[in-house]
């Protein structure tokens, strides 16, 4: 995977900037793994960030919840994405029908979906 | 049912094993026979067959056009037409062919068919088409995310029908489609709202669905505040027009009898 794939293009989601093409690149730490293929799934014991972006659709970054360094890097990435305006939702898997906004990073969360809520509008 | 098409230019032509001739004047014809008449000599070679009827095609317009319309001329309603060319007038032209007529079903047969169709169980098939495999890898990733979130069974239903249903904390059920389609809101099975919330930007269609799903589950009020409400009456009208207007059998019988 080349260096460009380890960057996430996050559209600047500030007020008045919804349709803007301005974006900021957030680098994915080298210790975290990216799942590129649609059918790839995180292994047991791994948490997963799913970051929604127009370019990639769904960028999936996994971290090992037993590795402190990976947890630390995942936490930094979490804070970085939240600062850019993405809202993290911790979702229940396999139809548990639960979703709640995360106020802080949980290293044992199985699946966290980052939604660009600021880009949601009525149509 | 016409067996052989007649394709040709002015004069005589052989099409398969049958011959057609252009006449310069109306030919006599009988309901039970067909034949051909040589244009030049005028001699006729009648052949009889109980099932054959003489039919007429629309007259030739140009030298090489294919005849396409046939009409039954047992009533003898021939027409003469003239097609002028730049320099001279074409002679009157008639084409003569044959066909096999399918006997009309009797009034009794038609009526019993209508009754049979009403007795048959009404099989309602879904008008929704299943989702196809997307060539966009982003859409495939989004679907994989959805699959993980909603579970295998609901995901299969999503692929079949193109939507997912989610019950919010308020008790309302939201029917969410992909892309920019309206979200229908049901209260105890009754449609109460049609809302539209989309993601600006080039997101895959399923990402839009996931966004709505998460918003509704987590913060229904926020979803409703973002959404634009659309009228539900259009939806009701289109459903009503889709249902057939069923006439009473007595009325159908009267119409068929009048027509026959």
Coordinates of C-alpha atoms in Angstrom, one line a residue:
Chain A
X1 CA 0.0 0.0 0.0
X2 CA 1.5 3.3 -1.0
X3 CA 2.0 6.4 1.2
X4 CA -1.1 8.1 -0.3
X5 CA -3.4 5.4 1.0
X6 CA -2.3 6.0 4.6
X7 CA -3.9 9.4 4.5
X8 CA -7.6 10.3 5.0
X9 CA -9.0 13.2 3.1
X10 CA -11.3 14.9 5.6
X11 CA -13.4 17.7 4.1
X12 CA -13.2 20.7 6.3
X13 CA -16.5 20.6 8.1
X14 CA -16.8 24.0 9.5
X15 CA -19.9 26.1 9.3
X16 CA -20.4 27.5 5.8
X17 CA -18.0 25.0 4.3
X18 CA -20.4 22.1 3.6
X19 CA -19.9 22.0 -0.1
X20 CA -16.3 23.1 0.0
X21 CA -13.6 21.2 -1.7
X22 CA -11.1 22.2 1.0
X23 CA -9.9 19.2 2.9
X24 CA -7.3 18.2 5.3
X25 CA -5.2 15.1 5.2
X26 CA -5.0 13.1 8.3
X27 CA -2.2 10.6 8.4
X28 CA -2.9 7.1 9.6
X29 CA -0.2 5.9 12.0
X30 CA 2.0 3.2 10.7
X31 CA 1.3 0.8 13.5
X32 CA -2.4 0.7 12.6
X33 CA -3.7 -1.6 9.9
X34 CA -5.9 -0.5 7.0
X35 CA -8.5 -3.0 5.7
X36 CA -8.7 -2.2 2.0
X37 CA -10.8 -5.0 0.5
X38 CA -14.6 -4.9 1.1
X39 CA -14.6 -8.5 2.4
X40 CA -11.9 -8.0 5.0
X41 CA -13.0 -8.1 8.6
X42 CA -11.2 -7.1 11.7
X43 CA -9.9 -10.0 13.7
X44 CA -11.1 -10.9 17.2
X45 CA -9.7 -8.5 19.7
X46 CA -9.2 -5.7 17.2
X47 CA -11.2 -2.5 17.2
X48 CA -12.2 -0.8 14.0
X49 CA -12.6 2.8 12.9
X50 CA -14.8 3.3 9.9
X51 CA -14.3 6.8 8.6
X52 CA -16.8 8.0 6.0
X53 CA -15.2 10.1 3.3
X54 CA -16.4 10.9 -0.2
X55 CA -13.1 9.7 -1.7
X56 CA -12.9 6.3 0.0
X57 CA -16.5 5.8 1.0
X58 CA -15.4 3.9 4.0
X59 CA -11.8 3.9 5.3
X60 CA -11.3 1.1 7.8
X61 CA -8.5 1.3 10.3
X62 CA -8.0 -1.4 12.9
X63 CA -6.0 -1.5 16.1
X64 CA -5.1 -4.3 18.5
X65 CA -6.8 -3.6 21.8
X66 CA -4.1 -5.6 23.6
X67 CA -1.3 -3.5 22.3
X68 CA -0.8 -0.3 24.3
X69 CA 1.1 1.5 21.6
X70 CA -1.6 0.9 19.1
X71 CA -4.3 2.0 21.6
X72 CA -2.4 5.2 22.1
X73 CA -2.1 5.9 18.4
X74 CA -5.7 5.0 17.8
X75 CA -6.7 7.4 20.6
X76 CA -4.7 10.2 18.9
X77 CA -6.4 9.5 15.6
X78 CA -9.8 9.5 17.3
X79 CA -9.2 12.9 18.8
X80 CA -7.8 14.2 15.5
X81 CA -10.9 13.1 13.6
X82 CA -13.3 14.5 16.2
X83 CA -11.4 17.8 16.0
X84 CA -12.1 17.9 12.3
X85 CA -15.8 17.7 12.9
X86 CA -16.5 14.0 12.4
X87 CA -18.9 12.4 15.0
X88 CA -17.9 9.0 16.3
X89 CA -20.7 6.5 16.8
X90 CA -20.1 3.3 18.7
X91 CA -22.4 0.8 17.1
X92 CA -23.7 -2.6 18.2
X93 CA -22.9 -5.3 15.8
X94 CA -25.0 -8.0 14.2
X95 CA -28.3 -6.3 14.5
X96 CA -28.0 -5.2 18.1
X97 CA -29.6 -1.9 17.0
X98 CA -27.6 0.3 19.2
X99 CA -25.7 3.4 18.5
X100 CA -24.3 6.1 20.8
X101 CA -22.0 9.0 20.3
X102 CA -18.7 8.5 21.9
X103 CA -17.5 11.3 24.1
X104 CA -14.1 9.7 24.6
X105 CA -12.1 7.0 23.0
X106 CA -12.9 3.5 24.2
X107 CA -10.1 1.0 23.3
X108 CA -12.5 -1.9 23.6
X109 CA -15.1 -0.6 21.3
X110 CA -15.5 -3.1 18.5
X111 CA -16.7 -0.7 15.8
X112 CA -16.7 3.1 15.7
X113 CA -18.2 4.8 12.7
X114 CA -17.2 8.4 12.1
X115 CA -20.0 10.3 10.4
X116 CA -19.6 13.7 8.7
X117 CA -22.8 14.9 10.3
X118 CA -22.2 18.4 9.2
X119 CA -22.6 17.2 5.6
X120 CA -26.1 15.8 6.3
X121 CA -28.8 18.2 5.0
X122 CA -32.4 18.0 4.2
X123 CA -33.3 17.3 0.6
Chain B
X1 CA -51.3 -14.8 -38.4
X2 CA -49.6 -14.1 -41.6
X3 CA -47.2 -16.8 -42.8
X4 CA -45.1 -15.1 -45.3
X5 CA -44.2 -11.5 -45.7
X6 CA -44.4 -10.0 -49.0
X7 CA -41.4 -8.1 -50.0
X8 CA -41.0 -6.6 -53.3
X9 CA -41.0 -4.2 -56.1
X10 CA -43.5 -3.6 -58.8
X11 CA -44.3 -6.7 -60.8
X12 CA -44.3 -10.2 -59.8
X13 CA -42.2 -11.9 -57.2
X14 CA -41.8 -15.2 -55.7
X15 CA -41.6 -15.4 -51.9
X16 CA -41.0 -18.9 -50.7
X17 CA -43.3 -21.2 -52.3
X18 CA -46.0 -18.7 -52.8
X19 CA -46.5 -16.2 -55.5
X20 CA -47.9 -12.7 -55.2
X21 CA -49.0 -10.5 -57.9
X22 CA -49.7 -6.9 -58.3
X23 CA -53.0 -6.2 -59.8
X24 CA -54.0 -3.1 -61.6
X25 CA -57.6 -3.6 -60.7
X26 CA -59.5 -5.2 -57.8
X27 CA -59.5 -8.9 -57.9
X28 CA -62.4 -11.0 -56.9
X29 CA -61.8 -12.9 -53.8
X30 CA -63.7 -15.3 -51.7
X31 CA -63.6 -15.9 -48.0
X32 CA -62.7 -19.4 -48.5
X33 CA -60.1 -19.4 -51.2
X34 CA -56.9 -17.8 -52.0
X35 CA -54.9 -17.7 -55.2
X36 CA -52.9 -15.6 -57.4
X37 CA -53.5 -13.9 -60.7
X38 CA -50.9 -13.2 -63.2
X39 CA -50.6 -9.5 -63.8
X40 CA -49.9 -9.8 -67.4
X41 CA -52.3 -12.4 -68.5
X42 CA -55.0 -12.1 -65.9
X43 CA -55.4 -15.8 -65.5
X44 CA -56.4 -16.9 -62.0
X45 CA -55.4 -20.1 -60.2
X46 CA -57.8 -20.4 -57.3
X47 CA -57.0 -22.7 -54.4
X48 CA -59.4 -23.5 -51.7
X49 CA -58.9 -24.1 -48.1
X50 CA -61.4 -23.7 -45.3
X51 CA -59.1 -21.9 -43.0
X52 CA -57.6 -19.4 -45.4
X53 CA -58.9 -15.9 -45.9
X54 CA -57.9 -13.4 -48.4
X55 CA -56.2 -10.5 -46.9
X56 CA -54.9 -7.2 -48.2
X57 CA -51.8 -5.4 -47.4
X58 CA -51.4 -1.7 -47.6
X59 CA -50.6 -0.7 -51.1
X60 CA -47.0 -0.3 -52.1
X61 CA -45.6 3.1 -51.6
X62 CA -42.2 2.8 -53.2
X63 CA -40.6 0.3 -55.3
X64 CA -38.9 -1.7 -52.6
X65 CA -40.8 -1.1 -49.4
X66 CA -41.8 -4.0 -47.3
X67 CA -45.4 -4.5 -46.8
X68 CA -46.2 -4.5 -43.2
X69 CA -49.9 -4.2 -42.6
X70 CA -52.4 -6.8 -43.5
X71 CA -56.1 -6.5 -43.2
X72 CA -58.9 -8.9 -43.8
X73 CA -60.7 -8.0 -46.9
X74 CA -63.6 -10.5 -46.8
X75 CA -65.9 -7.6 -46.7
X76 CA -64.6 -6.6 -50.1
X77 CA -63.7 -3.1 -48.9
X78 CA -60.9 -2.5 -51.4
X79 CA -59.4 0.8 -52.0
X80 CA -57.7 2.2 -55.0
X81 CA -54.8 4.5 -54.5
X82 CA -52.5 6.4 -56.8
X83 CA -49.0 7.4 -55.9
X84 CA -47.7 10.0 -58.2
X85 CA -44.0 10.0 -58.9
X86 CA -42.1 13.0 -60.2
X87 CA -42.7 12.4 -63.8
X88 CA -45.7 10.0 -64.1
X89 CA -48.4 8.5 -62.1
X90 CA -48.0 5.0 -60.9
X91 CA -50.8 2.7 -61.9
X92 CA -53.3 1.6 -59.4
X93 CA -51.7 -1.1 -57.4
X94 CA -53.0 -3.8 -55.3
X95 CA -51.3 -6.4 -53.4
X96 CA -52.7 -9.8 -52.7
X97 CA -51.7 -12.2 -50.1
X98 CA -53.1 -14.7 -47.7
X99 CA -53.2 -15.5 -44.1
X100 CA -54.5 -17.9 -41.6
X101 CA -57.1 -16.4 -39.4
X102 CA -57.4 -17.5 -35.8
X103 CA -61.1 -18.0 -35.0
X104 CA -62.4 -15.5 -32.5
X105 CA -63.2 -17.0 -29.1
X106 CA -66.9 -17.2 -28.5
X107 CA -68.6 -14.9 -26.0
X108 CA -69.0 -17.9 -23.6
X109 CA -65.2 -18.6 -23.7
X110 CA -64.2 -15.0 -23.1
X111 CA -66.6 -14.6 -20.2
X112 CA -65.4 -17.9 -18.6
X113 CA -61.8 -16.7 -18.9
X114 CA -62.6 -13.5 -17.1
X115 CA -64.3 -15.5 -14.3
X116 CA -61.3 -17.8 -14.1
X117 CA -58.9 -14.9 -13.7
X118 CA -61.0 -13.6 -10.8
X119 CA -61.1 -16.9 -9.1
X120 CA -57.3 -17.4 -9.2
X121 CA -55.4 -16.4 -6.1
X122 CA -54.1 -12.8 -6.2
X123 CA -50.4 -13.2 -6.2
X124 CA -48.8 -10.0 -5.2
X125 CA -45.3 -9.7 -6.4
X126 CA -42.9 -7.1 -5.1
X127 CA -42.3 -4.3 -7.6
X128 CA -38.9 -3.6 -5.9
X129 CA -35.9 -5.0 -7.6
X130 CA -33.1 -6.5 -5.6
X131 CA -29.9 -4.6 -5.3
X132 CA -27.2 -5.5 -7.8
X133 CA -23.5 -6.0 -7.1
X134 CA -21.9 -2.7 -7.3
X135 CA -18.8 -2.1 -9.4
X136 CA -17.8 0.7 -7.0
X137 CA -15.5 -0.6 -4.3
X138 CA -16.6 2.2 -2.0
X139 CA -20.2 1.1 -2.2
X140 CA -19.0 -2.5 -1.5
X141 CA -17.2 -1.3 1.6
X142 CA -20.2 0.6 2.7
X143 CA -22.4 -2.5 2.3
X144 CA -19.9 -4.5 4.3
X145 CA -20.2 -1.9 7.1
X146 CA -23.9 -2.1 7.0
X147 CA -23.8 -5.9 7.0
X148 CA -21.7 -5.8 10.2
X149 CA -24.0 -3.3 11.8
X150 CA -27.4 -4.8 11.1
X151 CA -26.5 -8.5 10.9
X152 CA -26.7 -11.1 8.2
X153 CA -30.5 -11.7 8.1
X154 CA -31.4 -8.0 7.9
X155 CA -28.7 -7.5 5.3
X156 CA -30.1 -10.2 3.1
X157 CA -33.5 -8.5 3.3
X158 CA -31.8 -5.2 2.5
X159 CA -30.3 -6.7 -0.7
X160 CA -33.6 -8.2 -1.7
X161 CA -35.8 -5.1 -1.1
X162 CA -33.4 -2.2 -1.1
X163 CA -34.3 -0.8 2.3
X164 CA -34.0 -1.4 6.0
X165 CA -36.5 -0.7 8.8
X166 CA -35.5 0.6 12.2
X167 CA -37.7 1.2 15.2
X168 CA -36.7 4.5 17.0
X169 CA -37.0 5.1 20.7
X170 CA -40.3 7.0 20.1
X171 CA -41.9 3.8 18.7
X172 CA -42.0 5.1 15.1
X173 CA -40.7 2.8 12.4
X174 CA -38.4 4.3 9.8
X175 CA -38.1 2.7 6.4
X176 CA -34.7 3.8 5.1
X177 CA -33.6 3.5 1.5
X178 CA -30.2 4.1 -0.1
X179 CA -29.0 7.2 -1.7
X180 CA -31.3 10.3 -1.8
X181 CA -34.6 8.5 -1.5
X182 CA -37.2 9.5 1.0
X183 CA -37.4 7.9 4.4
X184 CA -40.9 6.8 5.2
X185 CA -42.1 7.0 8.8
X186 CA -44.8 4.6 10.0
X187 CA -46.9 4.8 13.2
X188 CA -48.5 1.4 13.9
X189 CA -48.4 0.5 10.2
X190 CA -49.7 3.8 9.0
X191 CA -47.6 6.1 6.9
X192 CA -47.3 9.4 8.7
X193 CA -44.3 11.1 7.2
X194 CA -41.9 11.2 4.3
X195 CA -38.6 12.7 5.2
X196 CA -35.5 13.5 3.2
X197 CA -32.0 13.7 4.6
X198 CA -29.0 13.3 2.3
X199 CA -25.2 13.5 2.6
X200 CA -23.8 16.2 0.4
X201 CA -20.7 15.1 -1.5
X202 CA -20.0 12.1 -3.5
X203 CA -20.7 9.4 -0.9
X204 CA -21.8 5.9 -1.9
X205 CA -25.5 5.4 -1.6
X206 CA -25.3 2.9 1.3
X207 CA -23.3 5.4 3.3
X208 CA -26.3 7.7 3.2
X209 CA -28.4 4.9 4.5
X210 CA -25.9 4.2 7.4
X211 CA -25.9 7.9 8.3
X212 CA -29.7 7.9 8.6
X213 CA -29.8 4.7 10.5
X214 CA -27.3 5.9 13.1
X215 CA -28.9 9.2 13.5
X216 CA -32.4 7.8 13.9
X217 CA -31.1 5.3 16.5
X218 CA -29.1 7.8 18.4
X219 CA -30.9 11.1 18.1
X220 CA -34.2 10.9 16.4
X221 CA -34.9 14.6 17.1
X222 CA -31.7 15.7 15.3
X223 CA -32.7 13.6 12.3
X224 CA -36.2 15.1 12.2
X225 CA -34.7 18.6 12.6
X226 CA -32.4 18.1 9.6
X227 CA -35.0 16.5 7.4
X228 CA -37.3 18.1 5.0
X229 CA -40.9 16.8 5.2
X230 CA -42.6 15.8 2.0
X231 CA -46.2 15.2 1.4
X232 CA -47.6 11.7 1.9
X233 CA -50.7 12.3 -0.2
X234 CA -48.8 11.7 -3.5
X235 CA -47.7 8.3 -2.2
X236 CA -51.3 7.4 -1.4
X237 CA -52.6 8.6 -4.8
X238 CA -50.0 6.6 -6.7
X239 CA -50.8 3.4 -4.7
X240 CA -54.6 3.9 -5.3
X241 CA -54.1 4.4 -9.1
X242 CA -52.2 1.2 -9.2
X243 CA -55.1 -0.9 -8.1
X244 CA -57.3 -2.1 -10.9
X245 CA -60.9 -0.9 -11.2
X246 CA -62.9 -4.1 -11.0
X247 CA -66.1 -4.0 -13.0
X248 CA -69.0 -6.2 -12.0
X249 CA -69.4 -9.3 -14.1
X250 CA -72.9 -8.3 -15.3
X251 CA -71.5 -5.1 -16.8
X252 CA -68.7 -7.0 -18.5
X253 CA -71.2 -9.5 -19.9
X254 CA -73.3 -6.7 -21.3
X255 CA -70.3 -5.1 -23.0
X256 CA -69.2 -8.3 -24.5
X257 CA -72.6 -9.1 -25.8
X258 CA -72.8 -5.6 -27.4
X259 CA -69.4 -6.0 -29.0
X260 CA -70.2 -9.4 -30.4

